[in-house]
PDB file of C-alpha atoms in Angstrom:
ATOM      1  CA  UNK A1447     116.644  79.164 127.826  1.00 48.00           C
ATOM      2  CA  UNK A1448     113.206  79.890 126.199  1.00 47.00           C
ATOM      3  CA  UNK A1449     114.063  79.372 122.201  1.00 49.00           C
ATOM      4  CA  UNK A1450     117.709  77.734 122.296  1.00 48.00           C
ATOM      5  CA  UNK A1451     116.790  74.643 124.571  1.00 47.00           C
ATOM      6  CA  UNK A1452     114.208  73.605 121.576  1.00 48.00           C
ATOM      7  CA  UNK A1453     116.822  73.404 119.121  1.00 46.00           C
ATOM      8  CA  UNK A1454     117.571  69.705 118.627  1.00 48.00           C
ATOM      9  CA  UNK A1455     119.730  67.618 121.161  1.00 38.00           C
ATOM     10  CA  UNK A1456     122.323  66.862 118.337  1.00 37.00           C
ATOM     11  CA  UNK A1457     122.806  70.482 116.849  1.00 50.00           C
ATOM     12  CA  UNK A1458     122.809  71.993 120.137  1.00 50.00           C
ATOM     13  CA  UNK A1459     125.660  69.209 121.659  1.00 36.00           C
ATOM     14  CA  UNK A1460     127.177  70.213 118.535  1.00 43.00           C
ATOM     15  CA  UNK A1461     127.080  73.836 118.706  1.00 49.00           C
ATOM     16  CA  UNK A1462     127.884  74.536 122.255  1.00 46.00           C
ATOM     17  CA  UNK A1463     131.718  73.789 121.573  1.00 35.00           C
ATOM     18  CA  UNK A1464     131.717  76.686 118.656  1.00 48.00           C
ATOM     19  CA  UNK A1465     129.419  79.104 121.041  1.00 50.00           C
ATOM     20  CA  UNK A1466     132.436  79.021 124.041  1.00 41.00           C
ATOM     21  CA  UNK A1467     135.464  79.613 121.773  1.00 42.00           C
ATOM     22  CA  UNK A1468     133.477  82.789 120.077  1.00 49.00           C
ATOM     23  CA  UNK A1469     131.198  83.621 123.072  1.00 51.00           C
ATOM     24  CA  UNK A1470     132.985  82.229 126.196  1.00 41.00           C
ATOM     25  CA  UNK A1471     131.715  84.535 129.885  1.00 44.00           C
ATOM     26  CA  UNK A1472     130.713  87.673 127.280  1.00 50.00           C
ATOM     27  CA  UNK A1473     127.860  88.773 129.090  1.00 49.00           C
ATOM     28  CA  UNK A1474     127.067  91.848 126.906  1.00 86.00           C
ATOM     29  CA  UNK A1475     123.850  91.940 124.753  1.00 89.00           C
ATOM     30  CA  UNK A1476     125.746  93.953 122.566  1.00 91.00           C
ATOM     31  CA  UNK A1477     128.589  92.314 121.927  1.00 91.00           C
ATOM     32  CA  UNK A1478     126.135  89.081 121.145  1.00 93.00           C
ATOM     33  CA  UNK A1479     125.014  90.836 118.745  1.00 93.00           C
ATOM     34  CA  UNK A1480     127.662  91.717 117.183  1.00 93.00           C
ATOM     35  CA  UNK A1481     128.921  88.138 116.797  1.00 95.00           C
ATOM     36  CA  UNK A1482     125.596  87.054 115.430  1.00 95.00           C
ATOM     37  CA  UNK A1483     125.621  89.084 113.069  1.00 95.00           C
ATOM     38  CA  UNK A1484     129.097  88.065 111.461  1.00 96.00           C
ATOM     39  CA  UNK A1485     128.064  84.733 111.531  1.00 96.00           C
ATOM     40  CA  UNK A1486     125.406  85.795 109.810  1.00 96.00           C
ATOM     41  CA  UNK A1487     127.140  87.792 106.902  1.00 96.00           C
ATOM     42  CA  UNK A1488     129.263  85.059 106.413  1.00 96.00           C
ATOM     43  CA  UNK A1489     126.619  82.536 106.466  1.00 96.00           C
ATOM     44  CA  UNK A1490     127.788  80.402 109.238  1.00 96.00           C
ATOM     45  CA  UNK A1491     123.899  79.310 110.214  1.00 96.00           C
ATOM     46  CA  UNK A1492     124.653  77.002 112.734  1.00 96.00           C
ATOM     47  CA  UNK A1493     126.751  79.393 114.774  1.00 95.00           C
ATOM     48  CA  UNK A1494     124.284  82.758 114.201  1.00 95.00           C
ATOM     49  CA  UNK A1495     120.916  80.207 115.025  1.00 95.00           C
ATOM     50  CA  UNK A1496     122.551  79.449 118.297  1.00 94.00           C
ATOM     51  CA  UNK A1497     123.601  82.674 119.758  1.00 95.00           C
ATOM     52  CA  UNK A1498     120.645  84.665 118.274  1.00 95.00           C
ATOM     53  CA  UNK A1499     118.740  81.894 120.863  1.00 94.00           C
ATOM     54  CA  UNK A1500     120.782  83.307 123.528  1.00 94.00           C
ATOM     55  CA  UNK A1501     119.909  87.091 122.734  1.00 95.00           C
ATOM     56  CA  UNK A1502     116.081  85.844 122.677  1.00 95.00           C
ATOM     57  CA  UNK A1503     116.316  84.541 126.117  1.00 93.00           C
ATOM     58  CA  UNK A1504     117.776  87.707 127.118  1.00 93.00           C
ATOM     59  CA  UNK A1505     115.475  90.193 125.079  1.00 94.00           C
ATOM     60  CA  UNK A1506     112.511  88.153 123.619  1.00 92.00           C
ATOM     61  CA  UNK A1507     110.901  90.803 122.385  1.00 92.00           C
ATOM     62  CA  UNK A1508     112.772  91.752 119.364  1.00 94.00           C
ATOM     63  CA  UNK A1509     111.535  91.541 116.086  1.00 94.00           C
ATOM     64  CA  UNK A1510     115.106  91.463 114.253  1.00 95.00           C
ATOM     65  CA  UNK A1511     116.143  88.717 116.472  1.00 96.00           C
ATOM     66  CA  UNK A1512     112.728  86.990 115.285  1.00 97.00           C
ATOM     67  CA  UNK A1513     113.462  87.524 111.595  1.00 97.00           C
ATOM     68  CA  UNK A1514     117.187  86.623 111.366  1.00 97.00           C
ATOM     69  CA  UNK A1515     116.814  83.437 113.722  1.00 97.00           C
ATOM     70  CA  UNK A1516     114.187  81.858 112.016  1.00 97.00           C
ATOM     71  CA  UNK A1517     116.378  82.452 108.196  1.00 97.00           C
ATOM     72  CA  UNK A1518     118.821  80.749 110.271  1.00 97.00           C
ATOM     73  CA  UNK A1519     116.571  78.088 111.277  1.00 95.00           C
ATOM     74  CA  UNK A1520     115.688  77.833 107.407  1.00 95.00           C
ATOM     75  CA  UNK A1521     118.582  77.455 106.031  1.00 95.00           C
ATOM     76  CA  UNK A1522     119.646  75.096 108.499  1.00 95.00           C
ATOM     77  CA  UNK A1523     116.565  73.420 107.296  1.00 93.00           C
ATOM     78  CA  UNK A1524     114.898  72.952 110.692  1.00 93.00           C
ATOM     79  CA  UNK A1525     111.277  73.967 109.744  1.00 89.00           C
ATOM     80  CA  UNK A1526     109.979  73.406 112.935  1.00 89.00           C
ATOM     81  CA  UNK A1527     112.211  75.795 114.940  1.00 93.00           C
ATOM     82  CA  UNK A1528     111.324  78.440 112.239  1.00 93.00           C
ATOM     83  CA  UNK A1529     107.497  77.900 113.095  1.00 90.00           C
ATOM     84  CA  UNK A1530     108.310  77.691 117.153  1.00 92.00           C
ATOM     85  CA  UNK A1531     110.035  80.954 116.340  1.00 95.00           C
ATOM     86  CA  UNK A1532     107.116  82.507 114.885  1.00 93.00           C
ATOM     87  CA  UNK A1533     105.139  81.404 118.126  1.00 92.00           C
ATOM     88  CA  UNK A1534     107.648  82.605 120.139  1.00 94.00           C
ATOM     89  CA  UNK A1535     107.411  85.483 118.588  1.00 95.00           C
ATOM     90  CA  UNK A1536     103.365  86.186 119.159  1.00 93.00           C
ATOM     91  CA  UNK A1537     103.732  85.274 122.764  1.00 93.00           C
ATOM     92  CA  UNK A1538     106.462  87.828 122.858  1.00 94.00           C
ATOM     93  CA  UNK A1539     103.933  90.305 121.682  1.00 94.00           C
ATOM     94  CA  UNK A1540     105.829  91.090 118.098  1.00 94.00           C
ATOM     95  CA  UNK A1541     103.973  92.757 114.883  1.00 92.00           C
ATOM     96  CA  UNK A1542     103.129  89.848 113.104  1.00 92.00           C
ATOM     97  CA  UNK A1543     103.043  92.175 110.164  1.00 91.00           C
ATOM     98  CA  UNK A1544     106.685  93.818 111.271  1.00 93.00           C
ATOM     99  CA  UNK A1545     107.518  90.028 111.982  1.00 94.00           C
ATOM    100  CA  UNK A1546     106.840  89.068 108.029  1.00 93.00           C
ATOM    101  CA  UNK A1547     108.563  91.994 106.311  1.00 93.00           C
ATOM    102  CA  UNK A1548     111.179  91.160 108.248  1.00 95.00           C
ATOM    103  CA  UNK A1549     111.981  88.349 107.016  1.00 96.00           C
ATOM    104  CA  UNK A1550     110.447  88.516 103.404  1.00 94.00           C
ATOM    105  CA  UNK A1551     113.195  91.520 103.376  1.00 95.00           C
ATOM    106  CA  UNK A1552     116.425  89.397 104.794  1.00 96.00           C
ATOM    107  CA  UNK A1553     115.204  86.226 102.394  1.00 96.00           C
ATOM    108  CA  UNK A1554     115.797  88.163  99.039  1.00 95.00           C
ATOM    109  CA  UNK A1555     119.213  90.166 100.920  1.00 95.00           C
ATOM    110  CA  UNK A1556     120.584  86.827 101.362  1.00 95.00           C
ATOM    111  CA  UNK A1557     119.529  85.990  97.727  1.00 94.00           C
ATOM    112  CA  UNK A1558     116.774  83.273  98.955  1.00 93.00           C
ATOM    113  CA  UNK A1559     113.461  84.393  98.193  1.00 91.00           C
ATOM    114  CA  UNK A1560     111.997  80.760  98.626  1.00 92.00           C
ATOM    115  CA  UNK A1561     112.969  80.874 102.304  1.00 94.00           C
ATOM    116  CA  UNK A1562     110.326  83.165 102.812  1.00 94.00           C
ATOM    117  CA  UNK A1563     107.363  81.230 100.885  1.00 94.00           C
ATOM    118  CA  UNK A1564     108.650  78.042 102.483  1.00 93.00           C
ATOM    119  CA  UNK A1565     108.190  79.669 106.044  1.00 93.00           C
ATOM    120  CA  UNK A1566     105.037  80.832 105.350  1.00 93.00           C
ATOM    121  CA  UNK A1567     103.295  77.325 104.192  1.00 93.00           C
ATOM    122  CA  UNK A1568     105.203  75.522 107.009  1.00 90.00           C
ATOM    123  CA  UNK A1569     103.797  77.959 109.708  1.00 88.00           C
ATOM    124  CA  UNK A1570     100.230  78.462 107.837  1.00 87.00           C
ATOM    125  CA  UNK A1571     100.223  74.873 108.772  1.00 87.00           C
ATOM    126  CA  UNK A1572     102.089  74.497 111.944  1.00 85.00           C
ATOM    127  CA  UNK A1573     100.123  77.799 113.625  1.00 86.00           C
ATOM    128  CA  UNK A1574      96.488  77.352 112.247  1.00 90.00           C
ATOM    129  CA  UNK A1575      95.252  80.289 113.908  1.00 90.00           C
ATOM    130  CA  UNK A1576      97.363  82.607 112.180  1.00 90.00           C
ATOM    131  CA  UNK A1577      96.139  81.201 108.939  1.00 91.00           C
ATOM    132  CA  UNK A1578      94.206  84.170 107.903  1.00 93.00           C
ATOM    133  CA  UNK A1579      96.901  86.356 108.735  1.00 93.00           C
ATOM    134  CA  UNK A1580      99.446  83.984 106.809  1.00 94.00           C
ATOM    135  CA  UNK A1581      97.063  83.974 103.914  1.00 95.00           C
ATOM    136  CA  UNK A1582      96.838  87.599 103.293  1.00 94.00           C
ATOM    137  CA  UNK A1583     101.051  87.770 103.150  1.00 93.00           C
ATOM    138  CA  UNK A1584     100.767  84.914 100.540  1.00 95.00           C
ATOM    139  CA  UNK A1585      98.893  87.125  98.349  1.00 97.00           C
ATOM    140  CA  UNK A1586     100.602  89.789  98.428  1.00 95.00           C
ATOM    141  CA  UNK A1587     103.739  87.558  98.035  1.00 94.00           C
ATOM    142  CA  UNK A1588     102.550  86.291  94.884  1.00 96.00           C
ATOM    143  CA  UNK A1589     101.214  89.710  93.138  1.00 97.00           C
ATOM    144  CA  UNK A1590     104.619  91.018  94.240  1.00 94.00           C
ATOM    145  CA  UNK A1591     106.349  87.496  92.724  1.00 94.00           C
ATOM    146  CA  UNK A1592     103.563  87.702  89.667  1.00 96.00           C
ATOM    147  CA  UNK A1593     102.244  84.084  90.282  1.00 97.00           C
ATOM    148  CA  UNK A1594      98.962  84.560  88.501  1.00 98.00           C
ATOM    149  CA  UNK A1595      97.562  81.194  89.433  1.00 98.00           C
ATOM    150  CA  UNK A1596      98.681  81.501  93.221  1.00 97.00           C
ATOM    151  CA  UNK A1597      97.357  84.804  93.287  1.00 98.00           C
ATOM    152  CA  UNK A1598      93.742  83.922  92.348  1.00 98.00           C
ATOM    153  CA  UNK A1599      94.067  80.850  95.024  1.00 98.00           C
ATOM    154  CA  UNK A1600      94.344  82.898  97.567  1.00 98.00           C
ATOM    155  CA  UNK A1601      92.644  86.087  96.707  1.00 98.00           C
ATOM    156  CA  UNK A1602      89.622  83.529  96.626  1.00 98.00           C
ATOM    157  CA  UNK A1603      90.580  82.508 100.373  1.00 97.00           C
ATOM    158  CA  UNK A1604      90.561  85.908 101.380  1.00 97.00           C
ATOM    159  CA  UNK A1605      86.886  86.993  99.726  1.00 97.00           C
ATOM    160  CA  UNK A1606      85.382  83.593 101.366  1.00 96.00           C
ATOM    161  CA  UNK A1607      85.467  85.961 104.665  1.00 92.00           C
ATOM    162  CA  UNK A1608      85.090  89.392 102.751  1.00 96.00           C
ATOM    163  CA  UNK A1609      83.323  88.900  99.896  1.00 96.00           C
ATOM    164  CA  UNK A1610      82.938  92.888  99.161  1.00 96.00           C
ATOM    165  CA  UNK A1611      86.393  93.687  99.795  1.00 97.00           C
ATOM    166  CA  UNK A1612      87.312  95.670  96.843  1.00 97.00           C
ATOM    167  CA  UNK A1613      90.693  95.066  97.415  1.00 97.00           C
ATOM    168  CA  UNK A1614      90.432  91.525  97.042  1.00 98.00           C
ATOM    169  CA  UNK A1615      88.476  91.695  94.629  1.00 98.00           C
ATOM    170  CA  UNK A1616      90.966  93.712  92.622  1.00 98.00           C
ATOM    171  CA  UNK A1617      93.856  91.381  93.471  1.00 98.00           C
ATOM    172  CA  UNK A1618      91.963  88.871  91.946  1.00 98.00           C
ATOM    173  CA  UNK A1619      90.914  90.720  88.661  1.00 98.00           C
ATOM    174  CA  UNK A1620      95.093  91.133  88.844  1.00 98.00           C
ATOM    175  CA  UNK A1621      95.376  87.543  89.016  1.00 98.00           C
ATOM    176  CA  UNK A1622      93.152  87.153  86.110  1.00 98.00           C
ATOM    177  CA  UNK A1623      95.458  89.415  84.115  1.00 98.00           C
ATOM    178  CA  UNK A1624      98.773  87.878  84.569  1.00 98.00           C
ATOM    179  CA  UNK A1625      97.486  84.147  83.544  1.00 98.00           C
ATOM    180  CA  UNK A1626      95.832  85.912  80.522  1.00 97.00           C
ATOM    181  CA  UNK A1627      92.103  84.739  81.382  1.00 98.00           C
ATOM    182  CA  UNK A1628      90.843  88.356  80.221  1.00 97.00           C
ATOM    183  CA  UNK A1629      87.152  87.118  80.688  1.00 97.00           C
ATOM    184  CA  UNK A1630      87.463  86.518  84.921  1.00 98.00           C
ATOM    185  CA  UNK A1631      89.191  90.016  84.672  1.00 98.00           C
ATOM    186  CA  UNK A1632      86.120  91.734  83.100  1.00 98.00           C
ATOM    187  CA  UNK A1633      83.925  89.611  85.397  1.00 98.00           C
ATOM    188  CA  UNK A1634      85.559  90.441  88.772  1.00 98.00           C
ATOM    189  CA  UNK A1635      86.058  94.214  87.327  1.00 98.00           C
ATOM    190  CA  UNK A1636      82.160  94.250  86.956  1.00 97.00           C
ATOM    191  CA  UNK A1637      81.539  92.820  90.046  1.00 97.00           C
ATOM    192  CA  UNK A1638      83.628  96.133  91.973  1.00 98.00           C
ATOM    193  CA  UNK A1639      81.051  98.162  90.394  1.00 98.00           C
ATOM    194  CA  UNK A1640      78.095  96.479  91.339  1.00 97.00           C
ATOM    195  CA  UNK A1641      79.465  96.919  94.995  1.00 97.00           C
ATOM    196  CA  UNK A1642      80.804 100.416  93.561  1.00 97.00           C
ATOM    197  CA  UNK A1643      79.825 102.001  90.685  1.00 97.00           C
ATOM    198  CA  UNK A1644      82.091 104.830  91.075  1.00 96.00           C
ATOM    199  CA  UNK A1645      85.465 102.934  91.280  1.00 98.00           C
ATOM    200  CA  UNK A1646      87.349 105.245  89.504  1.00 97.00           C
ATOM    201  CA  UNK A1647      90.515 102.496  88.992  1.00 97.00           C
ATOM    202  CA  UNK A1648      88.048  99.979  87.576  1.00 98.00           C
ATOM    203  CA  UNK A1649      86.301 102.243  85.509  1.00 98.00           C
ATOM    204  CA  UNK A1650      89.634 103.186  83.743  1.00 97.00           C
ATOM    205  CA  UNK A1651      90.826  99.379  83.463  1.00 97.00           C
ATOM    206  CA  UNK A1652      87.635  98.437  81.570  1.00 97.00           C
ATOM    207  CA  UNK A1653      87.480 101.475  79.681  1.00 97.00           C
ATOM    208  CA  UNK A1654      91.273 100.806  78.385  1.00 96.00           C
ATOM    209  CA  UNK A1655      90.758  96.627  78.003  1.00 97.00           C
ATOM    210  CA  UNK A1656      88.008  97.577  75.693  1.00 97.00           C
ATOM    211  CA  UNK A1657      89.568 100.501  73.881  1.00 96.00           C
ATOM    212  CA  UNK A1658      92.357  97.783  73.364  1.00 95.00           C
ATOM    213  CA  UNK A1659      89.970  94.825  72.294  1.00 95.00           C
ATOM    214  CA  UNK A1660      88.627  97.534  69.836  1.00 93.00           C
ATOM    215  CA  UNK A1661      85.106  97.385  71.514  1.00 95.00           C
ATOM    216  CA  UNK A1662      84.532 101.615  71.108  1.00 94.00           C
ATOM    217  CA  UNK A1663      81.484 102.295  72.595  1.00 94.00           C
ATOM    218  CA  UNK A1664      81.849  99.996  75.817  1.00 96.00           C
ATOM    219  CA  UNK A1665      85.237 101.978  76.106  1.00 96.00           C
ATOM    220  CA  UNK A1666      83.681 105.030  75.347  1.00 96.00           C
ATOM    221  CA  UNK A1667      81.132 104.040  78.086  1.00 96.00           C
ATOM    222  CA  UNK A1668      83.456 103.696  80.924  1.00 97.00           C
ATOM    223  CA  UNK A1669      86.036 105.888  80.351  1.00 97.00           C
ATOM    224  CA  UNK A1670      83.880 108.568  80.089  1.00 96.00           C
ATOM    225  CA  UNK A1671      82.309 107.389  84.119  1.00 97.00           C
ATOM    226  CA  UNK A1672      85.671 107.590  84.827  1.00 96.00           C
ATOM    227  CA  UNK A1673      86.081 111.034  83.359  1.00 96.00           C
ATOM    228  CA  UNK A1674      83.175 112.386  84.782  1.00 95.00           C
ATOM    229  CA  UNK A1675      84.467 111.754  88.489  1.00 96.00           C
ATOM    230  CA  UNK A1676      88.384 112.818  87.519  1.00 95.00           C
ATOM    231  CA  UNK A1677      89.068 114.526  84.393  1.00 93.00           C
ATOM    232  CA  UNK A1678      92.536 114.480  83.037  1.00 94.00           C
ATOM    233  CA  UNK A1679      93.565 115.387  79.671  1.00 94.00           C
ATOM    234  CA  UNK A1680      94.659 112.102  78.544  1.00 94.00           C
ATOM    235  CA  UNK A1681      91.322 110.294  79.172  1.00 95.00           C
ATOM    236  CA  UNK A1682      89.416 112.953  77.662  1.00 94.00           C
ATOM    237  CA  UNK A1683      91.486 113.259  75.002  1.00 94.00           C
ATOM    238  CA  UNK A1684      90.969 109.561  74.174  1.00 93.00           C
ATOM    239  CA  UNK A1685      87.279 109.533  74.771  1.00 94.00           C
ATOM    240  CA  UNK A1686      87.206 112.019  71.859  1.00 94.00           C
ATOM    241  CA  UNK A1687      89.180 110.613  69.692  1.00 94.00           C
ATOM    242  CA  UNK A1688      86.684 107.465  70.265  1.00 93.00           C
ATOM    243  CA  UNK A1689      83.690 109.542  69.682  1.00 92.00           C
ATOM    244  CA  UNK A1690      85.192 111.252  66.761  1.00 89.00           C
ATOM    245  CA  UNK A1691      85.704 107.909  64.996  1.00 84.00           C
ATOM    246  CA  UNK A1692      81.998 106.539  65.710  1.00 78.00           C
ATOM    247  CA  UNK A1693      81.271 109.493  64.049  1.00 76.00           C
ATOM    248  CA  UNK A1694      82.789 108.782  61.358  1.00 71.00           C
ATOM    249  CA  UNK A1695      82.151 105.225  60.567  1.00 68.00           C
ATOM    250  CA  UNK A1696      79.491 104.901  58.136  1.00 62.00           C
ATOM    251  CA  UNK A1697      75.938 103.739  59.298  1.00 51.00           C
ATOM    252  CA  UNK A1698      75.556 100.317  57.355  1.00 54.00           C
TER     253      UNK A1698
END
């Protein structure tokens, strides 16, 4: 067996008892499957880890398999067969992207997001050469999670190999935001326009941040770029009103 004979001598001397009485001479994918999965539901780890390694040695190519194996593994709290899962996995030819959403989606069904973050960091360490890979899912785990600190930590790692990636570069303005340090916002914002002067997105954030911060002709300045390459009545709207009250401020 390719994934069940690494699961550790003692759990798997343990297990094989409960696999006969539920299992016994079933030879039917199917029906496996079927039985993993109620273990599953009803959170019976031990019992869903071991027969979701017997569907893997029959079909090691499925993704779901992957994803539901390695929660069991988790929550079990056997790291390592998580991470030799994810290996598996790659050899097996799975999406490593598919792979992920998989089981970011059946950590917060079974109401443990942390399963998720705590797979990724064990395998970011245990499978170096998907680090990069790994990295990029951590991000978007914490924008989705609204870690500001985490999020600049590794919106950073991902601009030390794309340095113009606007998208990073936004995620980390994002960052930024949701810690409050409004200064590395306006910084990283400026820095998409020097790489893009007509980033319609970052023209409207710094036109609102300064229309906010009460600063009316930088957010007359950029919300009118903005307007110029998208016009919608709510930005113009506001640019006038802007321009209406320069107007009327007395000249000291």
């Amino acid at each position: 067996m390719i994934v069940f004979s690494k699961i550790k001598r003692w759990t798997a001397a343990a297990l094989c008892a409960a696999v006969s009485l539920t299992v016994g001479a079933v030879a039917s994918y199917d029906a496996l499957s079927v039985k993993a999965e109620r273990f599953f539901d009803a959170r019976e780890w031990a019992s869903a880890q071991a027969l979701y390694g017997l569907m893997l040695d029959r079909r090691p190519d499925c993704d779901s398999t992957y994803v539901n194996a390695i929660i069991a593994s988790s929550m079990l709290g056997q790291p390592d067969m998580a991470s030799h899962l994810l290996t598996e996995a790659m050899k097996a030819g799975v999406s490593f992207p598919r792979l992920m959403s998989g089981v970011k989606s059946v950590a917060f069904e079974v109401g443990e997001p942390d399963v998720y973050e705590d797979f990724m960091l064990r395998s970011q360490r245990d499978c170096p050469w998907l680090e990069r890979a790994i990295d990029s899912e951590l991000l978007q785990y914490y924008i989705f999670r609204r870690n500001g600190s985490r999020t600049i930590v590794y919106a950073e790692k991902m601009l030390a190999g794309l340095p113009s990636s606007i998208a990073y570069l936004s995620d980390l303005a994002d960052g930024y935001v949701m810690i409050g340090d409004f200064d590395g916002a306006t910084a990283t914002w400026k820095r998409i326009l020097d790489i893009d002067a007509d980033n319609y997105l970052t023209l409207l954030k710094l036109g609102n941040y300064y229309d906010i911060c009460g600063r009316r002709d930088e957010a007359i300045e950029y919300l009118s770029r903005a307007d110029r390459l998208r016009q919608t009545p709510f930005v113009t709207s506001r640019i006038n009103t802007l321009v209406s009250s320069r107007l009327a401020t007395p000249v000291k």
